[in-house]
Amino acid sequence: MEPLVAAAGRGDIRAVARVISLIEDTDPRVPDVMASLPAPNKNPYVIGLTGSPGVGKSTATSALIAHWRSAGARVAVLAVDPSSPFTGGALLGDRVRMQTHATDAGVYIRSMATRGNLGGLAAATPQAVHVLESAGFDVVLVETVGVGQAEVDVAATADTTVVLLAPGMGDGVQAAKAGVLEIADILVVNKADRDGADDTVRELRRMISTVAHEAGAWRPPVVRTVATSEGGIAELVEAIDKHKAWLSASGENEKRRMKRTAHEIRSLALAMLAAKLGLRQSDARIEALATAVVKGELDVYSAARQIVLT
Ligand code: GDP
């Protein structure tokens, strides 16, 4: 493992890819590998990007990569799709990869999946981010699809969480319902070239204004983008930079690092427990127990107890 770890630490892309595969596979050597990774000589900036399918995440990612590359930064993208543990975010990652950055050595795009291990993705994502940090990337973008726990996990991994919405998708309302507003450091109304963009911006600003903010607290800005033509991308990067500056000026950086580390420990512990119990996302034992419950032969508590106590 030593040459592999050393190569990953030098930023060797193939070594980085292998280490992330070990993490996905929850290989027993991972704890040692992680412990021997060299500490990053600079702290890369971790940005979470999330939103419903079709809202423009991969287009925006591509535009952001172009922007950061022109500033000379090395960029890594982790595309995480928790909705499909087996195919993972392959489509998302591949879509970006196939666009303009395929041959650029300063860009690494990777889809993350876990092999059906319960809680695996929440535990694996921060580990993969550490590998990319160690490999010397300047920016790590973690992209997720879907609404729910995944966003919360991304927010827990990122310095700055960007939530992408589009006009006319009822997304404003969806966002509020799903509590996405609570995790967004920056809200983006993409497809601002479409009708209804002004209404969505107005609605989001109204929603933000109803949330009580303490003095000096960060108020999420609403940025308009047209990702297809890179419109508003410079403004989005500016908002990200402002948030970054606020994080360090307010001392929130340290608080977030603590919270993030606690979340990471919790995710790892839960994943370890699930592994110990042999719990998987798709689990024949649980299906058999469910059949028994549905038939009225068993209650759900007794079923769960059978998993945990036997
Ligand atoms: P994702 O599923 O969130 O990654 O969304 P994609 O980036 O694949 O975009 C979905 C569709 O919306 C694609 O056809 C894009 O070309 C289109 N799209 C993305 N951004 C914009 C935009 O700003 N304006 C318009 N009109 N279309 C966009």
Short mmCIF file of C-alpha atoms and ligand atoms in Angstrom, two decimals:
data_model
loop_
_atom_site.label_atom_id
_atom_site.label_comp_id
_atom_site.label_asym_id
_atom_site.label_seq_id
_atom_site.Cartn_x
_atom_site.Cartn_y
_atom_site.Cartn_z
CA MET A 1 0.00 0.00 0.00
CA GLU A 2 2.90 2.38 0.69
CA PRO A 3 3.78 3.21 -2.93
CA LEU A 4 0.08 3.71 -3.65
CA VAL A 5 -0.35 6.12 -0.74
CA ALA A 6 2.80 8.02 -1.68
CA ALA A 7 1.65 8.30 -5.30
CA ALA A 8 -1.81 9.52 -4.23
CA GLY A 9 -0.14 12.12 -2.02
CA ARG A 10 1.90 13.33 -5.02
CA GLY A 11 -1.37 13.88 -6.87
CA ASP A 12 -1.00 10.87 -9.17
CA ILE A 13 -4.53 10.59 -10.56
CA ARG A 14 -4.51 6.83 -11.02
CA ALA A 15 -3.41 6.32 -7.42
CA VAL A 16 -6.07 8.76 -6.23
CA ALA A 17 -8.68 6.79 -8.18
CA ARG A 18 -7.51 3.49 -6.66
CA VAL A 19 -7.64 4.81 -3.11
CA ILE A 20 -11.17 6.14 -3.66
CA SER A 21 -12.16 2.72 -5.03
CA LEU A 22 -10.82 1.10 -1.85
CA ILE A 23 -12.98 3.53 0.15
CA GLU A 24 -16.05 2.66 -1.93
CA ASP A 25 -15.40 -1.02 -1.33
CA THR A 26 -14.92 -0.43 2.41
CA ASP A 27 -11.64 -2.32 2.05
CA PRO A 28 -10.21 -3.31 5.45
CA ARG A 29 -6.93 -1.56 4.56
CA VAL A 30 -8.64 1.85 4.29
CA PRO A 31 -8.06 3.02 7.90
CA ASP A 32 -4.28 2.46 7.50
CA VAL A 33 -4.24 4.06 4.08
CA MET A 34 -6.07 7.13 5.42
CA ALA A 35 -3.74 7.37 8.41
CA SER A 36 -0.64 7.33 6.20
CA LEU A 37 -1.85 9.85 3.62
CA PRO A 38 0.38 12.93 3.73
CA ALA A 39 -1.25 16.01 5.25
CA PRO A 40 -2.21 18.53 2.55
CA ASN A 41 0.23 21.42 2.32
CA LYS A 42 -2.66 23.75 1.63
CA ASN A 43 -6.30 23.44 2.57
CA PRO A 44 -8.42 23.10 -0.53
CA TYR A 45 -11.81 24.69 -0.60
CA VAL A 46 -14.68 22.18 -0.43
CA ILE A 47 -17.89 23.27 -2.13
CA GLY A 48 -21.13 21.32 -2.04
CA LEU A 49 -23.47 21.65 -5.02
CA THR A 50 -26.91 20.20 -4.81
CA GLY A 51 -30.29 20.34 -6.53
CA SER A 52 -32.99 18.32 -8.24
CA PRO A 53 -32.27 16.40 -11.45
CA GLY A 54 -32.37 18.59 -14.55
CA VAL A 55 -31.80 21.85 -12.71
CA GLY A 56 -28.42 22.29 -14.40
CA LYS A 57 -25.88 20.94 -11.90
CA SER A 58 -23.57 19.29 -14.40
CA THR A 59 -23.75 22.29 -16.76
CA ALA A 60 -22.97 24.62 -13.85
CA THR A 61 -20.17 22.32 -12.68
CA SER A 62 -18.61 22.43 -16.11
CA ALA A 63 -18.84 26.25 -16.16
CA LEU A 64 -17.36 26.49 -12.66
CA ILE A 65 -14.47 24.20 -13.64
CA ALA A 66 -13.74 26.42 -16.65
CA HIS A 67 -13.76 29.49 -14.40
CA TRP A 68 -11.42 28.02 -11.78
CA ARG A 69 -9.12 26.51 -14.40
CA SER A 70 -8.68 29.90 -16.05
CA ALA A 71 -7.52 31.13 -12.62
CA GLY A 72 -4.98 28.28 -12.52
CA ALA A 73 -6.66 26.18 -9.84
CA ARG A 74 -6.65 22.37 -9.86
CA VAL A 75 -10.21 21.14 -9.50
CA ALA A 76 -11.68 17.84 -8.37
CA VAL A 77 -15.36 16.93 -8.63
CA LEU A 78 -17.00 14.16 -6.64
CA ALA A 79 -20.40 13.29 -8.10
CA VAL A 80 -22.47 11.51 -5.50
CA ASP A 81 -25.83 9.99 -6.36
CA PRO A 82 -27.31 8.42 -3.26
CA SER A 83 -30.50 7.40 -5.04
CA SER A 84 -28.81 4.57 -6.89
CA PRO A 85 -26.14 2.79 -4.87
CA PHE A 86 -25.02 0.51 -7.68
CA THR A 87 -24.72 2.77 -10.69
CA GLY A 88 -23.83 5.65 -8.39
CA GLY A 89 -23.49 9.09 -9.92
CA ALA A 90 -21.81 7.64 -12.96
CA LEU A 91 -24.07 9.41 -15.39
CA LEU A 92 -23.56 12.76 -13.75
CA GLY A 93 -19.79 12.46 -13.64
CA ASP A 94 -19.56 11.12 -17.13
CA ARG A 95 -21.72 13.89 -18.51
CA VAL A 96 -19.35 16.51 -17.15
CA ARG A 97 -16.31 14.50 -18.15
CA MET A 98 -17.52 14.16 -21.70
CA GLN A 99 -17.82 17.87 -22.09
CA THR A 100 -14.77 20.06 -22.23
CA HIS A 101 -12.49 18.90 -19.43
CA ALA A 102 -11.76 15.33 -20.48
CA THR A 103 -8.17 15.97 -21.48
CA ASP A 104 -7.28 18.53 -18.82
CA ALA A 105 -4.79 17.10 -16.30
CA GLY A 106 -5.75 19.78 -13.77
CA VAL A 107 -9.28 18.39 -13.52
CA TYR A 108 -10.35 15.15 -11.86
CA ILE A 109 -13.98 14.06 -12.02
CA ARG A 110 -15.11 11.06 -10.09
CA SER A 111 -18.46 9.43 -9.41
CA MET A 112 -18.97 7.99 -5.96
CA ALA A 113 -21.00 4.92 -5.21
CA THR A 114 -20.95 2.33 -2.50
CA ARG A 115 -21.65 -1.31 -3.02
CA GLY A 116 -24.99 -1.24 -1.25
CA ASN A 117 -23.51 -0.82 2.21
CA LEU A 118 -25.97 0.98 4.41
CA GLY A 119 -24.70 4.41 5.41
CA GLY A 120 -21.70 3.79 3.19
CA LEU A 121 -21.92 6.91 1.09
CA ALA A 122 -22.21 9.32 4.01
CA ALA A 123 -19.09 7.72 5.48
CA ALA A 124 -17.19 7.39 2.19
CA THR A 125 -17.66 10.95 0.86
CA PRO A 126 -15.59 12.77 3.50
CA GLN A 127 -12.88 10.10 3.19
CA ALA A 128 -12.71 10.67 -0.56
CA VAL A 129 -12.52 14.43 0.08
CA HIS A 130 -9.51 13.82 2.37
CA VAL A 131 -7.78 11.87 -0.42
CA LEU A 132 -8.34 14.75 -2.84
CA GLU A 133 -7.10 17.23 -0.22
CA SER A 134 -3.98 15.19 0.25
CA ALA A 135 -3.50 15.02 -3.53
CA GLY A 136 -3.18 18.80 -3.65
CA PHE A 137 -6.37 19.94 -5.36
CA ASP A 138 -7.23 23.60 -4.80
CA VAL A 139 -10.98 23.15 -5.10
CA VAL A 140 -13.08 20.08 -4.39
CA LEU A 141 -16.67 20.22 -5.59
CA VAL A 142 -19.04 17.64 -4.14
CA GLU A 143 -22.17 17.28 -6.20
CA THR A 144 -25.35 15.43 -5.13
CA VAL A 145 -28.74 14.72 -6.58
CA GLY A 146 -32.00 14.32 -4.79
CA VAL A 147 -33.62 15.84 -1.79
CA GLY A 148 -33.18 14.76 1.77
CA GLN A 149 -30.42 13.26 3.86
CA ALA A 150 -27.92 13.48 0.98
CA GLU A 151 -27.98 17.28 1.06
CA VAL A 152 -27.49 17.31 4.77
CA ASP A 153 -24.48 15.01 4.34
CA VAL A 154 -23.05 17.25 1.61
CA ALA A 155 -23.53 20.31 3.77
CA ALA A 156 -21.71 18.51 6.52
CA THR A 157 -18.77 17.81 4.18
CA ALA A 158 -18.51 21.22 2.49
CA ASP A 159 -17.20 24.61 3.53
CA THR A 160 -19.81 26.28 1.35
CA THR A 161 -23.04 24.64 0.21
CA VAL A 162 -24.64 25.90 -3.00
CA VAL A 163 -28.24 24.92 -3.75
CA LEU A 164 -29.29 25.13 -7.37
CA LEU A 165 -32.90 25.75 -8.35
CA ALA A 166 -34.59 26.53 -11.62
CA PRO A 167 -37.67 28.64 -12.38
CA GLY A 168 -40.98 26.95 -12.98
CA MET A 169 -40.14 23.68 -11.28
CA GLY A 170 -41.98 24.57 -8.08
CA ASP A 171 -38.51 24.28 -6.63
CA GLY A 172 -38.87 27.26 -4.32
CA VAL A 173 -41.66 25.55 -2.47
CA GLN A 174 -39.89 22.18 -2.61
CA ALA A 175 -36.75 23.75 -1.21
CA ALA A 176 -38.59 25.20 1.74
CA LYS A 177 -40.38 21.96 2.42
CA ALA A 178 -37.25 19.88 2.33
CA GLY A 179 -35.42 22.23 4.62
CA VAL A 180 -32.90 22.87 1.86
CA LEU A 181 -32.96 26.56 2.76
CA GLU A 182 -31.43 25.67 6.09
CA ILE A 183 -28.36 24.09 4.53
CA ALA A 184 -27.87 26.59 1.66
CA ASP A 185 -25.07 29.11 2.07
CA ILE A 186 -25.78 30.33 -1.45
CA LEU A 187 -28.93 29.90 -3.52
CA VAL A 188 -28.68 29.84 -7.29
CA VAL A 189 -31.56 30.35 -9.67
CA ASN A 190 -30.16 28.70 -12.78
CA LYS A 191 -31.89 28.91 -16.18
CA ALA A 192 -32.31 32.61 -15.47
CA ASP A 193 -32.93 33.00 -19.21
CA ARG A 194 -36.30 31.33 -18.68
CA ASP A 195 -39.64 32.91 -17.83
CA GLY A 196 -40.40 32.99 -14.14
CA ALA A 197 -36.79 33.44 -13.00
CA ASP A 198 -37.61 36.81 -11.39
CA ASP A 199 -40.53 35.24 -9.51
CA THR A 200 -38.33 32.43 -8.20
CA VAL A 201 -35.64 34.92 -7.08
CA ARG A 202 -38.28 37.08 -5.38
CA GLU A 203 -39.87 34.09 -3.67
CA LEU A 204 -36.51 32.83 -2.38
CA ARG A 205 -35.52 36.29 -1.08
CA ARG A 206 -38.88 36.52 0.66
CA MET A 207 -38.34 33.13 2.27
CA ILE A 208 -34.83 34.07 3.42
CA SER A 209 -36.16 37.30 4.93
CA THR A 210 -38.62 35.35 7.08
CA VAL A 211 -35.78 33.39 8.69
CA ALA A 212 -34.44 35.11 11.79
CA HIS A 213 -30.73 35.95 11.41
CA GLU A 214 -28.58 37.07 14.30
CA ALA A 215 -26.44 40.17 13.83
CA GLY A 216 -23.32 39.29 11.84
CA ALA A 217 -24.84 36.01 10.67
CA TRP A 218 -24.53 34.93 7.05
CA ARG A 219 -27.60 35.61 4.92
CA PRO A 220 -27.64 33.36 1.86
CA PRO A 221 -27.48 35.48 -1.30
CA VAL A 222 -29.58 34.53 -4.33
CA VAL A 223 -27.50 34.43 -7.53
CA ARG A 224 -28.90 34.11 -11.06
CA THR A 225 -27.03 31.99 -13.56
CA VAL A 226 -27.40 30.80 -17.13
CA ALA A 227 -25.03 27.88 -16.85
CA THR A 228 -25.24 27.01 -20.57
CA SER A 229 -23.56 30.31 -21.49
CA GLU A 230 -21.53 30.68 -18.25
CA GLY A 231 -23.73 33.69 -17.38
CA GLY A 232 -23.56 34.64 -13.71
CA ILE A 233 -20.81 32.10 -12.99
CA ALA A 234 -18.33 34.86 -12.07
CA GLU A 235 -20.98 36.24 -9.65
CA LEU A 236 -21.45 32.78 -8.18
CA VAL A 237 -17.71 32.40 -7.62
CA GLU A 238 -17.68 35.85 -6.05
CA ALA A 239 -20.47 34.80 -3.66
CA ILE A 240 -18.51 31.64 -2.79
CA ASP A 241 -15.38 33.72 -2.10
CA LYS A 242 -17.40 36.11 0.10
CA HIS A 243 -18.76 33.20 2.07
CA LYS A 244 -15.27 31.82 2.46
CA ALA A 245 -14.05 35.18 3.79
CA TRP A 246 -17.02 35.37 6.18
CA LEU A 247 -16.29 31.85 7.46
CA SER A 248 -12.78 32.78 8.52
CA ALA A 249 -13.61 36.30 9.79
CA SER A 250 -16.51 35.08 11.94
CA GLY A 251 -14.74 32.11 13.46
CA GLU A 252 -17.42 29.91 11.91
CA ASN A 253 -14.66 27.96 10.13
CA GLU A 254 -13.55 26.26 13.33
CA LYS A 255 -17.13 25.59 14.41
CA ARG A 256 -17.88 23.98 11.07
CA ARG A 257 -14.72 21.92 11.15
CA MET A 258 -15.77 20.56 14.55
CA LYS A 259 -19.29 19.84 13.34
CA ARG A 260 -17.94 18.22 10.21
CA THR A 261 -15.55 16.01 12.11
CA ALA A 262 -18.31 14.99 14.53
CA HIS A 263 -20.56 14.15 11.57
CA GLU A 264 -17.77 12.17 9.99
CA ILE A 265 -17.18 10.12 13.14
CA ARG A 266 -20.92 9.53 13.49
CA SER A 267 -21.25 8.43 9.84
CA LEU A 268 -18.26 6.11 10.13
CA ALA A 269 -19.54 4.60 13.36
CA LEU A 270 -22.99 4.00 11.86
CA ALA A 271 -21.49 2.46 8.73
CA MET A 272 -19.25 0.22 10.87
CA LEU A 273 -22.25 -0.84 12.93
CA ALA A 274 -24.30 -1.57 9.80
CA ALA A 275 -21.38 -3.61 8.44
CA LYS A 276 -21.07 -5.49 11.71
CA LEU A 277 -24.76 -6.33 11.61
CA GLY A 278 -24.41 -7.27 7.95
CA LEU A 279 -27.08 -4.70 7.07
CA ARG A 280 -27.25 -3.82 3.41
CA GLN A 281 -29.42 -1.43 1.43
CA SER A 282 -31.06 -4.33 -0.31
CA ASP A 283 -31.26 -7.11 2.22
CA ALA A 284 -32.88 -10.54 1.83
CA ARG A 285 -33.13 -11.00 5.59
CA ILE A 286 -35.07 -7.77 5.99
CA GLU A 287 -37.32 -8.67 3.07
CA ALA A 288 -38.09 -12.04 4.67
CA LEU A 289 -38.89 -10.31 7.97
CA ALA A 290 -41.06 -7.78 6.13
CA THR A 291 -43.03 -10.61 4.56
CA ALA A 292 -43.61 -12.08 7.99
CA VAL A 293 -44.74 -8.68 9.36
CA VAL A 294 -47.11 -8.11 6.44
CA LYS A 295 -48.61 -11.55 7.00
CA GLY A 296 -49.22 -10.58 10.62
CA GLU A 297 -46.80 -13.17 11.99
CA LEU A 298 -44.45 -10.64 13.56
CA ASP A 299 -44.35 -7.00 14.63
CA VAL A 300 -41.74 -4.55 13.33
CA TYR A 301 -39.98 -4.15 16.68
CA SER A 302 -39.47 -7.87 17.03
CA ALA A 303 -38.24 -7.96 13.43
CA ALA A 304 -35.68 -5.20 14.07
CA ARG A 305 -34.64 -6.90 17.30
CA GLN A 306 -33.91 -10.08 15.37
CA ILE A 307 -31.43 -8.14 13.20
CA VAL A 308 -29.72 -6.41 16.09
CA LEU A 309 -29.74 -9.06 18.77
CA THR A 310 -29.11 -12.27 16.85
P1 GDP B 1 -28.49 18.24 -13.85
O1 GDP B 1 -29.34 17.02 -13.98
O2 GDP B 1 -28.91 19.06 -12.68
O3 GDP B 1 -27.03 17.95 -13.85
O4 GDP B 1 -28.81 19.16 -15.12
P2 GDP B 1 -27.97 19.35 -16.49
O5 GDP B 1 -26.79 20.19 -16.26
O6 GDP B 1 -27.82 18.07 -17.16
O7 GDP B 1 -29.01 20.26 -17.31
C1 GDP B 1 -30.29 19.80 -17.68
C2 GDP B 1 -30.74 20.50 -18.95
O8 GDP B 1 -30.90 21.89 -18.70
C3 GDP B 1 -29.72 20.38 -20.08
O9 GDP B 1 -30.41 20.21 -21.28
C4 GDP B 1 -29.01 21.73 -20.06
O10 GDP B 1 -28.52 22.11 -21.33
C5 GDP B 1 -30.13 22.65 -19.62
N1 GDP B 1 -29.63 23.85 -18.94
C6 GDP B 1 -28.66 23.90 -17.99
N2 GDP B 1 -28.46 25.19 -17.61
C7 GDP B 1 -29.31 25.94 -18.32
C8 GDP B 1 -29.59 27.35 -18.37
O11 GDP B 1 -29.00 28.15 -17.64
N3 GDP B 1 -30.56 27.76 -19.22
C9 GDP B 1 -31.27 26.90 -20.01
N4 GDP B 1 -32.19 27.39 -20.82
N5 GDP B 1 -31.01 25.57 -20.00
C10 GDP B 1 -30.07 25.09 -19.18
#
